[in-house]
mmCIF file of C-alpha atoms and ligand atoms in Angstrom:
data_model
loop_
_atom_site.group_PDB
_atom_site.id
_atom_site.type_symbol
_atom_site.label_atom_id
_atom_site.label_comp_id
_atom_site.label_asym_id
_atom_site.label_seq_id
_atom_site.Cartn_x
_atom_site.Cartn_y
_atom_site.Cartn_z
ATOM 1 C CA MET A 289 -1.164 -11.210 10.118
ATOM 2 C CA THR A 290 -4.774 -12.199 10.595
ATOM 3 C CA ASP A 291 -7.949 -9.813 11.553
ATOM 4 C CA SER A 292 -8.064 -11.168 15.154
ATOM 5 C CA HIS A 293 -5.208 -8.702 16.112
ATOM 6 C CA LYS A 294 -6.282 -5.884 17.901
ATOM 7 C CA ILE A 295 -4.350 -2.357 18.178
ATOM 8 C CA LYS A 296 -2.526 -2.938 21.985
ATOM 9 C CA GLN A 297 -1.762 1.266 22.549
ATOM 10 C CA PRO A 298 -2.024 2.890 19.454
ATOM 11 C CA PRO A 299 0.203 5.637 19.491
ATOM 12 C CA ASP A 300 -1.124 9.103 19.597
ATOM 13 C CA THR A 301 -1.378 11.480 16.475
ATOM 14 C CA GLN A 302 1.713 13.071 17.066
ATOM 15 C CA GLU A 303 3.889 10.005 17.417
ATOM 16 C CA LEU A 304 2.384 8.809 14.679
ATOM 17 C CA ASP A 305 3.060 11.568 12.652
ATOM 18 C CA SER A 306 6.614 11.270 13.519
ATOM 19 C CA ILE A 307 7.099 7.335 12.762
ATOM 20 C CA LEU A 308 5.513 7.950 9.594
ATOM 21 C CA ARG A 309 7.888 10.519 8.661
ATOM 22 C CA SER A 310 11.028 9.162 9.925
ATOM 23 C CA SER A 311 13.242 6.808 7.659
ATOM 24 C CA LYS A 312 13.857 4.190 10.139
ATOM 25 C CA LEU A 313 11.078 1.723 8.666
ATOM 26 C CA VAL A 314 11.137 2.661 4.660
ATOM 27 C CA SER A 315 13.698 4.711 2.779
ATOM 28 C CA GLY A 316 12.582 8.092 2.875
ATOM 29 C CA GLY A 317 9.231 7.505 5.231
ATOM 30 C CA PHE A 318 5.947 7.105 4.803
ATOM 31 C CA MET A 319 5.030 10.164 4.155
ATOM 32 C CA GLY A 320 7.611 11.397 1.452
ATOM 33 C CA THR A 321 7.805 14.838 0.758
ATOM 34 C CA ASP A 322 3.945 15.293 1.897
ATOM 35 C CA GLN A 323 3.689 18.461 4.168
ATOM 36 C CA ARG A 324 0.124 17.543 5.077
ATOM 37 C CA SER A 325 -0.827 15.747 8.363
ATOM 38 C CA TYR A 326 -1.614 11.944 7.390
ATOM 39 C CA GLU A 327 -4.863 12.208 8.905
ATOM 40 C CA LYS A 328 -5.488 14.726 5.838
ATOM 41 C CA VAL A 329 -4.157 12.350 3.380
ATOM 42 C CA ILE A 330 -6.244 9.661 4.415
ATOM 43 C CA GLN A 331 -9.114 11.976 4.536
ATOM 44 C CA SER A 332 -8.303 13.107 0.846
ATOM 45 C CA ASP A 333 -7.626 9.912 -0.527
ATOM 46 C CA ALA A 334 -10.697 8.117 0.649
ATOM 47 C CA ALA A 335 -12.939 10.892 -1.201
ATOM 48 C CA ASP A 336 -10.565 10.166 -4.274
ATOM 49 C CA ILE A 337 -11.685 6.366 -3.808
ATOM 50 C CA ALA A 338 -15.742 7.178 -3.361
ATOM 51 C CA CYS A 339 -15.327 8.874 -6.837
ATOM 52 C CA THR A 340 -14.173 5.495 -8.116
ATOM 53 C CA GLY A 341 -16.506 3.423 -7.643
ATOM 54 C CA LYS A 342 -14.858 0.791 -5.711
ATOM 55 C CA THR A 343 -14.435 0.225 -2.185
ATOM 56 C CA ILE A 344 -11.190 -0.849 -0.018
ATOM 57 C CA THR A 345 -12.273 -4.127 0.048
ATOM 58 C CA ASP A 346 -12.061 -4.406 -3.618
ATOM 59 C CA ILE A 347 -9.079 -3.103 -3.882
ATOM 60 C CA VAL A 348 -7.316 -4.606 -1.685
ATOM 61 C CA ALA A 349 -8.523 -8.049 -2.712
ATOM 62 C CA ARG A 350 -7.069 -7.294 -6.110
ATOM 63 C CA MET A 351 -4.014 -6.313 -4.726
ATOM 64 C CA ARG A 352 -3.618 -9.554 -3.044
ATOM 65 C CA ASP A 353 -4.765 -11.518 -6.276
ATOM 66 C CA ILE A 354 -2.185 -9.570 -8.208
ATOM 67 C CA SER A 355 0.463 -10.219 -5.645
ATOM 68 C CA ALA A 356 -0.090 -13.729 -5.653
ATOM 69 C CA LEU A 357 -0.196 -14.311 -9.139
ATOM 70 C CA ALA A 358 3.105 -12.071 -9.507
ATOM 71 C CA GLU A 359 4.679 -14.401 -6.561
ATOM 72 C CA ARG A 360 4.494 -17.424 -8.913
ATOM 73 C CA GLY A 361 6.685 -15.714 -11.772
ATOM 74 C CA LEU A 362 9.350 -16.040 -8.940
ATOM 75 C CA GLY A 363 10.614 -12.725 -10.129
ATOM 76 C CA ALA A 364 9.825 -12.969 -13.763
ATOM 77 C CA ASN A 365 7.050 -10.764 -15.003
ATOM 78 C CA VAL A 366 3.581 -12.656 -14.990
ATOM 79 C CA THR A 367 0.736 -11.252 -17.471
ATOM 80 C CA ILE A 368 -1.778 -10.608 -15.256
ATOM 81 C CA ASN A 369 -4.431 -9.449 -18.456
ATOM 82 C CA GLU A 370 -3.925 -7.548 -21.499
ATOM 83 C CA ASN A 371 -3.273 -4.611 -19.885
ATOM 84 C CA ILE A 372 -1.055 -5.436 -16.875
ATOM 85 C CA GLN A 373 2.150 -7.183 -15.977
ATOM 86 C CA ALA A 374 3.381 -8.058 -12.392
ATOM 87 C CA SER A 375 6.523 -9.243 -10.899
ATOM 88 C CA ALA A 376 7.427 -9.649 -7.505
ATOM 89 C CA THR A 377 10.749 -9.128 -5.919
ATOM 90 C CA ASP A 378 11.777 -11.237 -2.540
ATOM 91 C CA THR A 379 12.989 -8.772 -0.620
ATOM 92 C CA ARG A 380 14.218 -10.627 2.766
ATOM 93 C CA GLY A 381 13.310 -9.258 6.265
ATOM 94 C CA LYS A 382 9.771 -8.081 8.028
ATOM 95 C CA ILE A 383 8.784 -4.644 8.430
ATOM 96 C CA PRO A 384 6.180 -3.692 11.406
ATOM 97 C CA CYS A 385 3.114 -1.815 11.006
ATOM 98 C CA PRO A 386 3.625 2.143 12.155
ATOM 99 C CA TRP A 387 0.353 2.141 14.089
ATOM 100 C CA GLN A 388 1.846 -0.719 16.039
ATOM 101 C CA HIS A 389 -0.111 -3.759 15.214
ATOM 102 C CA PRO A 390 1.320 -6.767 16.369
ATOM 103 C CA GLY A 391 3.354 -8.879 13.635
ATOM 104 C CA LEU A 392 5.435 -7.808 10.796
ATOM 105 C CA PHE A 393 4.674 -7.846 7.390
ATOM 106 C CA LYS A 394 7.048 -9.521 4.320
ATOM 107 C CA LYS A 395 9.263 -6.709 2.828
ATOM 108 C CA THR A 396 8.395 -8.261 -0.946
ATOM 109 C CA VAL A 397 7.652 -6.104 -3.599
ATOM 110 C CA THR A 398 5.127 -6.378 -6.106
ATOM 111 C CA THR A 399 5.832 -4.332 -9.312
ATOM 112 C CA VAL A 400 2.346 -3.494 -11.740
ATOM 113 C CA LYS A 401 3.380 -2.488 -15.286
ATOM 114 C CA ARG A 402 1.153 -0.916 -17.164
ATOM 115 C CA LEU A 403 1.719 -2.097 -20.883
ATOM 116 C CA ASN A 404 1.866 0.720 -23.615
ATOM 117 C CA ALA A 405 2.236 2.870 -20.727
ATOM 118 C CA ASP A 406 5.006 4.315 -18.865
ATOM 119 C CA THR A 407 3.120 3.613 -15.605
ATOM 120 C CA ILE A 408 4.573 1.127 -12.550
ATOM 121 C CA LEU A 409 3.390 0.760 -9.548
ATOM 122 C CA HIS A 410 5.240 -0.862 -6.596
ATOM 123 C CA TRP A 411 3.347 -1.998 -3.560
ATOM 124 C CA SER A 412 4.345 -4.458 -0.427
ATOM 125 C CA ASP A 413 2.515 -6.366 2.228
ATOM 126 C CA LEU A 414 2.675 -3.655 4.701
ATOM 127 C CA SER A 415 1.601 -1.228 1.741
ATOM 128 C CA ILE A 416 -1.734 -3.678 1.175
ATOM 129 C CA HIS A 417 -2.483 -3.451 5.026
ATOM 130 C CA LEU A 418 -1.668 0.140 5.530
ATOM 131 C CA ILE A 419 -4.529 0.364 2.914
ATOM 132 C CA GLU A 420 -7.008 -2.071 4.368
ATOM 133 C CA LYS A 421 -7.025 -1.131 7.898
ATOM 134 C CA HIS A 422 -6.172 2.523 8.081
ATOM 135 C CA GLY A 423 -6.988 3.599 4.861
ATOM 136 C CA PHE A 424 -3.468 5.101 4.070
ATOM 137 C CA PHE A 425 -2.270 5.455 0.632
ATOM 138 C CA GLN A 426 1.325 7.003 2.118
ATOM 139 C CA GLY A 427 2.548 10.690 1.450
ATOM 140 C CA TYR A 428 3.388 12.373 -1.909
ATOM 141 C CA GLY A 429 6.926 11.682 -2.882
ATOM 142 C CA SER A 430 6.760 8.404 -0.853
ATOM 143 C CA PRO A 431 8.556 5.670 -3.182
ATOM 144 C CA PHE A 432 5.326 3.525 -2.301
ATOM 145 C CA ARG A 433 2.352 6.142 -2.485
ATOM 146 C CA LEU A 434 -0.324 4.865 -4.621
ATOM 147 C CA ALA A 435 -2.855 7.468 -5.918
ATOM 148 C CA PRO A 436 -5.821 5.615 -5.716
ATOM 149 C CA LYS A 437 -7.391 7.034 -8.773
ATOM 150 C CA GLU A 438 -4.399 5.616 -10.707
ATOM 151 C CA LEU A 439 -4.225 2.551 -8.885
ATOM 152 C CA VAL A 440 -8.104 1.648 -9.481
ATOM 153 C CA GLN A 441 -7.548 2.267 -13.058
ATOM 154 C CA ILE A 442 -4.238 0.124 -13.511
ATOM 155 C CA ILE A 443 -5.250 -2.886 -11.538
ATOM 156 C CA PHE A 444 -8.779 -3.167 -12.548
ATOM 157 C CA PRO A 445 -9.631 -4.771 -16.097
ATOM 158 C CA ALA A 446 -11.354 -1.904 -18.365
HETATM 159 ZN ZN1 ZN B 1185 -1.580 -1.536 11.138
#
């Protein structure tokens, strides 16, 4: 997936909402149990990001770095810094962007574990794309929901 790809015919709001809530692409859908519209989710998370002092660009760059390091572990935990470890699970298969960008995203899941705390985050290549291109961190209750403030706290060194 490169930045040269353009959205051909973006689905309309209602269509997109139903795609995001369907569990056809990912188990439970991208919205989880969230009753808000996906636009509200995006707005609310954008406000949270603004409070963190980091930009979407900072966040996705850091996520990609962590995923690249984790993939070198071939499934084992890799120490990222004194606070976190990460591992990558190479789940076969690819999935499309619900906004219907051309191209498919690897299902490889990066798991980040904060040491000395029970916090675990998961993301896939698609999660990174959804954040980067759509500002979409997924709905409450989605297994891949990344609360922006928590994400920033965990992935950036203190
Ligand atoms: Zn997309």
